[in-house]
Coordinates of C-alpha atoms in Angstrom, one line a residue:
Chain A
M30 CA 69.6 23.0 41.2
S31 CA 71.1 20.4 38.9
N32 CA 74.3 21.0 36.9
N33 CA 72.6 22.6 33.9
E34 CA 70.2 24.7 35.9
Y35 CA 71.0 28.3 36.6
D36 CA 69.2 31.5 37.9
V37 CA 70.4 33.4 34.9
V38 CA 71.7 32.3 31.5
I39 CA 73.5 35.0 29.5
V40 CA 74.4 34.7 25.8
G41 CA 77.2 36.8 24.4
A42 CA 80.3 38.2 26.1
G43 CA 80.7 41.5 24.4
C44 CA 79.7 44.6 26.4
A45 CA 76.3 43.8 27.9
G46 CA 77.0 40.1 28.7
P47 CA 79.9 40.4 31.1
A48 CA 78.2 43.5 32.7
A49 CA 75.1 41.4 33.3
A50 CA 77.0 38.4 34.5
K51 CA 79.1 40.4 37.0
K52 CA 76.0 42.2 38.4
A53 CA 73.9 39.0 38.6
A54 CA 76.7 37.2 40.4
E55 CA 77.2 40.1 42.8
L56 CA 73.5 39.9 43.6
G57 CA 74.0 36.3 44.7
L58 CA 72.6 34.6 41.6
K59 CA 73.9 31.4 39.9
V60 CA 75.1 32.6 36.5
I61 CA 76.5 31.2 33.3
L62 CA 77.8 33.3 30.5
F63 CA 78.2 31.9 26.9
E64 CA 80.5 33.3 24.3
K65 CA 81.0 31.9 20.7
S66 CA 84.6 33.2 20.2
Q67 CA 87.7 31.8 21.7
V68 CA 88.7 35.1 23.2
P69 CA 85.9 37.6 24.2
G70 CA 85.9 40.6 21.9
E71 CA 87.3 38.8 18.9
K72 CA 83.8 38.6 17.2
N73 CA 83.4 42.4 17.7
V74 CA 84.1 45.2 15.3
S75 CA 84.3 48.8 16.3
G76 CA 83.1 50.0 19.6
T77 CA 86.4 51.5 20.6
C78 CA 85.8 54.6 22.7
L79 CA 84.1 54.7 26.1
N80 CA 82.3 57.9 26.8
G81 CA 83.2 59.7 30.0
A82 CA 79.7 61.2 30.2
A83 CA 78.4 57.7 30.9
L84 CA 81.3 56.4 33.0
V85 CA 80.6 58.9 35.7
D86 CA 77.5 56.9 36.5
P87 CA 78.4 54.9 39.7
D88 CA 77.2 51.7 38.0
L89 CA 80.0 52.0 35.5
H90 CA 82.9 53.3 37.6
Y91 CA 84.5 49.8 37.7
L92 CA 85.0 50.0 33.9
M93 CA 87.7 52.6 34.3
E94 CA 89.9 49.8 35.8
G95 CA 90.0 48.0 32.5
P96 CA 92.9 48.1 29.9
V97 CA 92.8 51.5 28.2
E98 CA 94.8 52.2 25.0
R99 CA 94.7 56.0 25.0
E100 CA 93.1 58.8 26.9
I101 CA 91.1 61.1 24.5
R102 CA 90.9 64.8 25.3
E103 CA 90.3 66.5 21.9
M104 CA 88.4 66.2 18.7
R105 CA 89.2 67.4 15.1
T106 CA 86.9 67.5 12.2
Y107 CA 88.1 67.8 8.6
H108 CA 85.6 69.2 6.1
I109 CA 87.1 68.6 2.7
N110 CA 85.7 69.4 -0.7
K111 CA 87.4 70.0 -4.1
D112 CA 88.1 73.7 -3.4
R113 CA 89.3 73.7 0.2
T114 CA 89.9 71.9 3.5
T115 CA 88.5 73.3 6.7
V116 CA 89.7 71.9 10.0
F117 CA 87.7 72.4 13.2
H118 CA 89.6 71.7 16.3
E119 CA 87.4 71.3 19.3
I120 CA 88.1 70.8 23.0
P121 CA 84.5 70.3 24.0
S122 CA 85.2 70.2 27.7
E123 CA 88.4 70.7 29.6
G124 CA 89.8 67.4 30.4
L125 CA 89.2 63.7 29.6
L126 CA 86.4 62.9 27.2
L127 CA 86.8 59.3 26.1
L128 CA 88.8 56.2 26.8
S129 CA 90.0 54.4 23.7
I130 CA 90.1 50.6 24.0
R131 CA 90.8 47.4 22.1
R132 CA 87.8 45.2 22.3
D133 CA 89.8 41.9 22.4
H134 CA 91.8 43.0 25.4
Y135 CA 89.0 44.9 27.1
D136 CA 86.2 42.4 26.8
A137 CA 88.5 39.6 27.9
W138 CA 89.3 41.7 31.0
H139 CA 85.6 42.3 31.6
V140 CA 84.8 38.6 31.5
E141 CA 87.6 37.9 34.1
E142 CA 85.8 40.5 36.3
A143 CA 82.5 38.6 35.9
K144 CA 84.3 35.4 36.8
K145 CA 85.9 36.9 39.9
A146 CA 82.3 37.9 41.0
G147 CA 81.3 34.3 40.7
A148 CA 79.9 33.9 37.2
E149 CA 80.6 30.6 35.3
V150 CA 81.9 31.3 31.8
R151 CA 81.9 29.0 28.7
L152 CA 84.0 30.3 25.7
S153 CA 84.0 28.8 22.2
T154 CA 80.3 27.8 22.7
T155 CA 77.7 28.9 20.2
I156 CA 74.0 29.1 21.2
L157 CA 71.8 27.9 18.4
D158 CA 68.4 27.8 19.9
I159 CA 66.2 28.7 22.8
I160 CA 64.0 26.4 24.9
E161 CA 60.4 27.6 25.2
E162 CA 57.9 25.8 27.4
D163 CA 54.4 27.0 28.5
G164 CA 54.9 30.4 26.9
Y165 CA 58.1 31.0 28.8
V166 CA 61.7 31.1 27.6
K167 CA 63.4 28.5 29.9
G168 CA 66.9 28.1 28.5
V169 CA 69.2 27.7 25.6
V170 CA 70.7 25.0 23.4
T171 CA 74.4 24.9 22.4
D172 CA 75.9 23.9 19.1
T173 CA 76.7 20.5 20.5
G174 CA 73.0 20.1 21.6
E175 CA 73.6 20.6 25.3
K176 CA 70.7 22.3 27.1
F177 CA 71.1 24.9 29.8
Y178 CA 68.2 26.1 31.8
G179 CA 67.8 29.5 33.4
K180 CA 64.9 31.2 35.3
V181 CA 65.8 34.2 33.2
V182 CA 67.7 34.3 29.9
I183 CA 69.6 37.5 29.1
D184 CA 70.3 38.0 25.4
A185 CA 73.5 40.0 24.9
A186 CA 74.4 38.4 21.5
G187 CA 74.4 41.5 19.3
V188 CA 72.6 43.0 16.4
N189 CA 71.7 39.7 14.7
S190 CA 71.3 37.7 17.9
I191 CA 70.0 34.2 17.3
V192 CA 68.3 34.3 20.7
G193 CA 66.2 37.4 19.9
R194 CA 65.5 36.1 16.4
K195 CA 64.3 32.7 17.7
A196 CA 62.2 34.5 20.3
G197 CA 60.6 36.5 17.5
L198 CA 61.7 39.8 18.8
I199 CA 64.4 40.7 16.3
P200 CA 63.1 41.2 12.7
K201 CA 65.0 41.7 9.5
R202 CA 66.2 45.3 9.0
K203 CA 67.6 47.4 6.3
G204 CA 67.0 50.9 4.8
T205 CA 67.2 53.9 7.0
N206 CA 67.5 52.0 10.3
M207 CA 70.4 49.7 9.5
I208 CA 74.0 50.9 8.9
L209 CA 76.7 48.8 7.3
Y210 CA 80.2 49.8 8.6
V211 CA 83.6 48.9 7.3
T212 CA 86.7 49.4 9.4
V213 CA 90.4 49.0 9.0
C214 CA 93.1 49.0 11.7
V215 CA 96.4 50.6 10.7
E216 CA 99.6 50.0 12.6
L217 CA 101.7 53.1 12.9
G218 CA 103.7 52.6 16.1
E219 CA 103.1 54.5 19.4
E220 CA 105.5 57.4 18.7
V221 CA 104.1 58.2 15.3
I222 CA 100.6 58.2 16.7
N223 CA 101.7 60.4 19.6
E224 CA 103.0 62.8 17.0
R225 CA 100.2 62.7 14.4
F226 CA 97.1 62.2 16.6
G227 CA 98.1 62.5 20.2
D228 CA 95.0 62.4 22.4
C229 CA 92.7 63.5 19.6
I230 CA 90.0 61.6 17.7
E231 CA 89.3 62.8 14.1
Y232 CA 86.3 62.9 11.9
Y233 CA 86.3 63.5 8.1
L234 CA 83.5 64.8 5.9
S235 CA 84.0 64.7 2.2
P236 CA 82.0 63.6 -0.9
G237 CA 82.4 60.0 -1.8
I238 CA 83.8 58.6 1.5
Q239 CA 80.5 57.9 3.3
H240 CA 76.7 57.6 2.9
K241 CA 75.0 59.7 5.5
T242 CA 77.5 58.7 8.3
W243 CA 80.5 60.3 9.8
P244 CA 83.9 58.6 9.0
W245 CA 86.3 58.5 11.9
I246 CA 89.9 57.8 13.0
F247 CA 90.3 56.6 16.6
P248 CA 93.8 56.4 17.8
K249 CA 94.8 53.5 20.1
K250 CA 98.2 52.8 21.6
D251 CA 100.1 51.7 18.5
T252 CA 97.3 51.4 15.9
V253 CA 94.5 53.6 14.7
T254 CA 91.0 52.4 13.6
L255 CA 89.3 54.0 10.6
G256 CA 85.6 53.5 9.9
T257 CA 83.1 54.5 7.4
G258 CA 79.8 53.2 5.9
G259 CA 76.2 54.1 5.4
Y260 CA 72.6 53.4 5.8
M261 CA 71.5 50.3 3.9
D262 CA 69.1 52.1 1.6
E263 CA 68.7 52.0 -2.1
N264 CA 71.5 54.7 -2.6
L265 CA 74.2 52.9 -0.6
L266 CA 75.5 50.8 -3.5
N267 CA 75.4 51.7 -7.1
D268 CA 77.7 51.7 -10.2
E269 CA 80.1 54.1 -8.6
F270 CA 80.0 52.4 -5.2
P271 CA 79.5 48.7 -6.0
N272 CA 80.8 47.7 -2.6
I273 CA 81.1 49.3 0.8
N274 CA 84.9 49.0 0.5
K275 CA 84.8 51.6 -2.2
Y276 CA 83.9 54.2 0.5
M277 CA 86.9 53.1 2.6
E278 CA 89.2 53.2 -0.4
N279 CA 88.2 56.7 -1.2
Y280 CA 88.6 57.6 2.5
L281 CA 92.1 56.2 2.7
N282 CA 93.0 58.1 -0.5
L283 CA 91.9 61.5 0.8
P284 CA 95.2 63.4 0.7
A285 CA 94.8 64.6 4.3
V286 CA 94.2 61.0 5.5
K287 CA 96.9 59.5 3.3
K288 CA 99.5 61.8 4.9
K289 CA 98.4 60.9 8.4
L290 CA 98.8 57.2 7.6
E291 CA 102.0 57.4 5.7
G292 CA 104.3 54.5 6.5
G293 CA 101.6 52.5 8.2
K294 CA 100.2 49.1 7.3
I295 CA 96.7 47.7 7.5
V296 CA 96.7 44.9 10.1
A297 CA 93.0 44.2 10.2
W298 CA 89.8 44.8 8.3
G299 CA 86.3 44.5 9.8
L300 CA 82.7 44.7 8.9
H301 CA 79.5 45.0 10.9
L302 CA 75.9 46.1 10.9
E303 CA 74.4 48.5 13.4
Y304 CA 70.7 48.9 14.0
D305 CA 69.7 52.3 15.3
E306 CA 66.1 52.1 16.4
K307 CA 64.6 50.7 19.5
I308 CA 63.4 47.1 19.3
K309 CA 59.6 47.2 19.7
Q310 CA 59.5 44.6 22.4
R311 CA 62.6 44.0 24.6
V312 CA 61.2 41.5 27.0
K313 CA 59.3 38.3 26.8
N314 CA 58.3 35.8 29.5
G315 CA 61.7 34.7 30.9
L316 CA 63.8 36.7 28.4
I317 CA 65.4 40.2 28.3
L318 CA 67.2 41.7 25.3
T319 CA 70.2 43.9 26.1
G320 CA 72.8 45.9 24.2
E321 CA 72.6 45.7 20.4
A322 CA 70.3 42.8 20.6
G323 CA 67.8 45.2 22.2
G324 CA 68.5 48.0 19.8
F325 CA 70.5 49.9 22.3
V326 CA 72.9 51.6 20.0
I327 CA 73.2 55.0 18.4
P328 CA 75.4 54.4 15.4
F329 CA 75.0 57.9 14.2
L330 CA 76.8 59.2 17.4
G331 CA 79.1 56.2 17.6
E332 CA 77.5 55.3 20.9
G333 CA 76.7 51.7 21.8
M334 CA 79.1 50.2 24.3
V335 CA 77.9 52.2 27.3
E336 CA 74.2 51.6 26.5
A337 CA 75.1 47.9 26.4
Y338 CA 76.8 48.1 29.9
F339 CA 73.8 49.9 31.4
T340 CA 71.2 47.6 29.9
G341 CA 73.3 44.5 30.9
I342 CA 73.4 45.7 34.5
Y343 CA 69.7 46.6 34.5
A344 CA 68.7 43.2 33.1
A345 CA 70.6 41.5 35.9
Q346 CA 68.7 43.6 38.4
A347 CA 65.4 42.8 36.7
A348 CA 66.3 39.1 36.8
A349 CA 67.1 39.4 40.5
N350 CA 63.7 41.0 41.3
A351 CA 61.9 38.4 39.2
I352 CA 63.6 35.6 41.0
E353 CA 62.9 37.1 44.4
T354 CA 59.1 37.1 43.6
N355 CA 59.2 33.9 41.6
D356 CA 57.5 35.8 38.7
F357 CA 59.3 35.6 35.4
S358 CA 56.5 37.2 33.3
K359 CA 57.4 39.9 30.8
E360 CA 55.4 42.3 32.8
K361 CA 57.5 41.6 35.9
L362 CA 60.8 41.8 34.0
A363 CA 59.8 45.0 32.2
E364 CA 58.8 46.6 35.5
T365 CA 62.4 46.9 36.7
Y366 CA 64.1 46.9 33.3
E367 CA 62.1 49.7 31.7
T368 CA 62.1 51.8 34.8
L369 CA 65.9 51.7 35.2
I370 CA 66.3 52.6 31.5
S371 CA 63.9 55.5 31.7
E372 CA 65.6 56.9 34.7
N373 CA 69.0 56.8 33.0
L374 CA 69.8 60.4 32.1
F375 CA 72.6 59.5 29.7
M376 CA 70.5 57.1 27.6
Q377 CA 67.5 59.4 27.4
T378 CA 69.5 62.5 26.4
F379 CA 71.7 60.8 23.9
R380 CA 68.8 59.0 22.2
H381 CA 67.1 62.4 21.9
I382 CA 70.2 64.0 20.3
A383 CA 70.5 61.1 17.9
A384 CA 66.9 61.2 16.8
V385 CA 66.9 64.9 16.1
N386 CA 70.2 64.7 14.2
K387 CA 69.2 61.6 12.3
E388 CA 66.1 63.3 11.1
A389 CA 68.2 66.2 9.8
I390 CA 70.7 63.9 8.1
L391 CA 68.2 61.7 6.4
T392 CA 66.3 64.6 4.8
K393 CA 69.3 66.3 3.4
T394 CA 71.7 65.7 0.5
D395 CA 75.4 64.8 1.2
E396 CA 76.4 68.4 0.2
E397 CA 73.8 69.9 2.6
I398 CA 75.0 67.5 5.3
T399 CA 78.6 68.7 5.1
Q400 CA 77.3 72.2 5.3
M401 CA 75.1 71.4 8.2
M402 CA 78.0 69.6 9.9
Q403 CA 80.1 72.7 9.6
Q404 CA 77.4 74.7 11.4
V405 CA 77.0 71.9 13.9
I406 CA 80.6 71.8 14.7
M407 CA 81.0 75.5 14.9
G408 CA 77.9 75.6 17.1
G409 CA 79.3 73.1 19.6
G410 CA 78.3 69.8 18.3
F411 CA 75.4 67.5 18.0
I412 CA 73.9 68.5 21.3
S413 CA 73.4 72.1 20.3
N414 CA 72.2 71.0 16.9
A415 CA 69.5 69.0 18.6
V416 CA 68.5 71.9 20.7
H417 CA 68.7 74.4 17.8
T418 CA 66.7 72.3 15.4
N419 CA 63.8 72.0 17.7
W420 CA 64.0 75.6 18.7
M421 CA 64.3 77.0 15.2
N422 CA 61.6 74.8 13.8
G423 CA 59.4 75.8 16.7
V424 CA 59.9 79.5 16.0
E425 CA 59.3 79.0 12.3
D426 CA 56.1 77.0 12.8
Q427 CA 55.1 79.1 15.8
D428 CA 54.9 75.8 17.7
M429 CA 55.5 76.6 21.4
E430 CA 55.6 72.9 22.3
R431 CA 58.8 72.3 20.2
I432 CA 60.4 75.4 21.8
Q433 CA 59.5 74.2 25.2
D434 CA 60.9 70.7 24.3
A435 CA 64.2 72.3 23.3
Y436 CA 64.3 74.3 26.5
D437 CA 63.5 71.3 28.7
F438 CA 66.2 69.3 26.9
L439 CA 68.8 72.0 27.5
E440 CA 68.0 71.9 31.2
L441 CA 68.3 68.1 31.2
M442 CA 71.7 68.3 29.5
K443 CA 73.2 70.6 32.0
P444 CA 74.9 68.0 34.2
Y445 CA 76.8 66.7 31.1
A446 CA 78.2 70.1 30.3
Q447 CA 80.3 69.7 33.4
V448 CA 81.5 66.1 33.2
D449 CA 85.1 67.2 33.8
P450 CA 87.1 67.4 35.8
Y451 CA 84.9 64.9 37.8
F452 CA 85.5 62.1 35.2
E453 CA 89.2 62.9 35.1
N454 CA 89.6 62.7 38.9
L455 CA 87.6 59.5 39.1
Y456 CA 89.6 57.9 36.3
N457 CA 92.9 58.9 37.9
E458 CA 91.8 57.2 41.2
R459 CA 90.7 54.0 39.5
K460 CA 92.9 53.5 36.4
R461 CA 95.4 50.7 36.3
K462 CA 98.9 51.8 37.3
Chain B
M24 CA 98.0 53.6 1.5
K25 CA 97.0 50.5 -0.4
F26 CA 93.6 49.3 0.7
E27 CA 93.8 45.7 1.8
I28 CA 91.2 43.3 3.2
K29 CA 93.0 41.5 6.0
V30 CA 90.8 39.0 7.9
E31 CA 91.8 36.4 10.4
Y32 CA 89.9 33.1 11.0
Y33 CA 90.0 30.6 13.8
P34 CA 91.0 27.2 12.6
G35 CA 88.3 24.5 12.5
D36 CA 85.2 23.7 10.5
T37 CA 82.4 26.3 10.9
G38 CA 79.7 24.0 9.6
E39 CA 77.3 25.2 7.0
F40 CA 75.9 28.1 9.0
I41 CA 74.5 30.0 6.0
K42 CA 72.2 28.2 3.5
V43 CA 69.8 29.1 0.8
I44 CA 66.2 27.9 0.8
E45 CA 66.1 27.0 -2.9
E46 CA 62.3 27.1 -3.3
N47 CA 62.2 30.7 -1.7
C48 CA 65.0 32.2 -3.7
T49 CA 63.9 34.3 -6.6
G50 CA 67.4 35.0 -7.9
C51 CA 67.1 38.8 -7.2
G52 CA 70.7 38.9 -6.0
D53 CA 70.3 41.3 -3.1
C54 CA 72.3 38.9 -0.9
A55 CA 75.2 39.1 -3.3
K56 CA 74.9 42.8 -3.7
F57 CA 75.2 43.5 0.0
C58 CA 77.8 40.8 0.6
T59 CA 81.1 42.5 1.0
R60 CA 83.0 39.2 0.7
D61 CA 81.5 37.7 -2.4
V62 CA 80.2 34.8 -0.5
W63 CA 77.0 34.6 -2.6
Q64 CA 77.3 33.5 -6.2
P65 CA 74.8 32.9 -8.9
D66 CA 74.0 29.3 -9.7
G67 CA 71.5 29.0 -12.5
A68 CA 68.3 30.9 -11.5
I69 CA 69.3 31.2 -7.8
Y70 CA 72.1 32.3 -5.6
R71 CA 74.2 30.1 -3.2
P72 CA 76.6 30.9 -0.4
V73 CA 79.5 29.3 -2.3
N74 CA 82.5 31.1 -0.6
L75 CA 81.3 30.5 3.0
K76 CA 85.0 30.3 4.2
D77 CA 85.3 34.1 3.4
C78 CA 82.2 35.1 5.4
V79 CA 82.6 37.6 8.3
E80 CA 79.2 36.8 9.8
C81 CA 77.8 40.3 9.4
G82 CA 74.3 39.1 8.5
A83 CA 73.6 41.5 5.7
C84 CA 72.4 38.8 3.4
W85 CA 69.8 37.6 5.9
N86 CA 68.6 41.1 6.7
V87 CA 68.2 42.2 3.0
C88 CA 66.5 39.0 1.7
E89 CA 62.9 39.9 1.2
F90 CA 61.9 36.3 0.3
D91 CA 63.1 34.6 3.5
A92 CA 65.5 32.5 1.4
V93 CA 68.5 32.9 3.6
I94 CA 69.2 30.7 6.7
F95 CA 71.7 32.6 8.8
N96 CA 72.9 30.6 11.8
E97 CA 76.2 30.8 13.7
P98 CA 79.5 29.0 13.1
K99 CA 80.4 26.3 15.5
G100 CA 81.8 27.5 18.8
G101 CA 85.4 28.8 18.6
T102 CA 85.4 28.9 14.7
G103 CA 84.8 31.5 12.0
V104 CA 86.0 35.0 11.8
R105 CA 88.4 36.5 14.3
F106 CA 88.6 40.2 14.6
E107 CA 91.7 41.3 16.4
Y108 CA 92.2 44.8 17.6
G109 CA 88.4 45.3 18.0

């Protein structure tokens, strides 16, 4: 192999990219990973809590060794309207639920892990084009015109990835499958956060602070991140909400939120898009789309990072199998990739939960949604809503198939009802001292 | 708390990574409507990405443009928006 020839070329060092690079290097492949920012994670917005229900998968155990800001064990939801404020305090399972992280620190650590495994890394390098020959994606072109060739190219460059777009796999999207999110990071100091938030994430539901999403506050070590937004449909922006920031302004001005943030200052503002449906085609000859580039994100549930880690790792495995047989066709790549995805219990179950809940949310008014959320929360969260919706609709329509679906799903979910204390024990063994 | 848009940028020239294809632009203004940073401004009958230095690279303009009038590339390596804290 010459200098610019690799087994695997990976674009994007967010979540999926370093995971793919590390795995591919461990499988003995010659790997290069490109990242456009100076520090990995500094082009990323949100994506701040790692889900324990996914980290218990052996493929992801190593991620518990990364820099964690705060261990999350509880969840509070505020349902606020002009007459009253209702607070639901949930401890969905006894023990650790989520790990709160800072993407700039965490992604940078992850890239170092990929390097240790043997991957070559180029930071501050933007990929602007792909090289296609004889119907196969053969490599990428950097912003300085340099060409890099790979037997397999793994696209991990996010929601608007230029690789996936050039390959014709990522279309334009808006309406009810694209969400525009705005975030702010508020510095409060570690002691104040311990006092006001502790190890609890918070969600707020109130008219005028969101458009069919679920505004959140995630505590980190000495800052908290607030996020809100909405589906990019014709009702997102209007005279009352000329700009997405208006939702955030209203959110920050909710008396309950104001009080929680008293004395704090905004240290960062961010904005990003999230696409929440599967990309129709996630492989092409010589190319695999992972993470958000492949539509592996469930913005409604705030779930995207772990799907990216999984798909990055699976893409590396698919690349290794392709290289072993010298067959880089989309059929060969899909064989491994799609099989591993379909066998992943976490991804299948969470996608089901998201689909059922999204259907409910998109067909209701904001007022009805807050009411529904109240029931959802009292009923034990989105999981039970997904089960109940199918079950109740099935009963109503006398549709035994929907009832059976609900029952099967409940069975499928059983392992996740008992994530703890397994996750907590694993984390205590592996976390940095 | 006073709402504030605090955004950091890497030093260095990003290059013209967002452009309008003049002959495709109908002046509908969707790019400007969905742009949170007022990058897109009217210029006669069309819109142009005038304030590109304020862009945070979200891609909303490219996604919403129904007339394929937006070219949305990437800033040069190591330049453009820098999100600290994640």
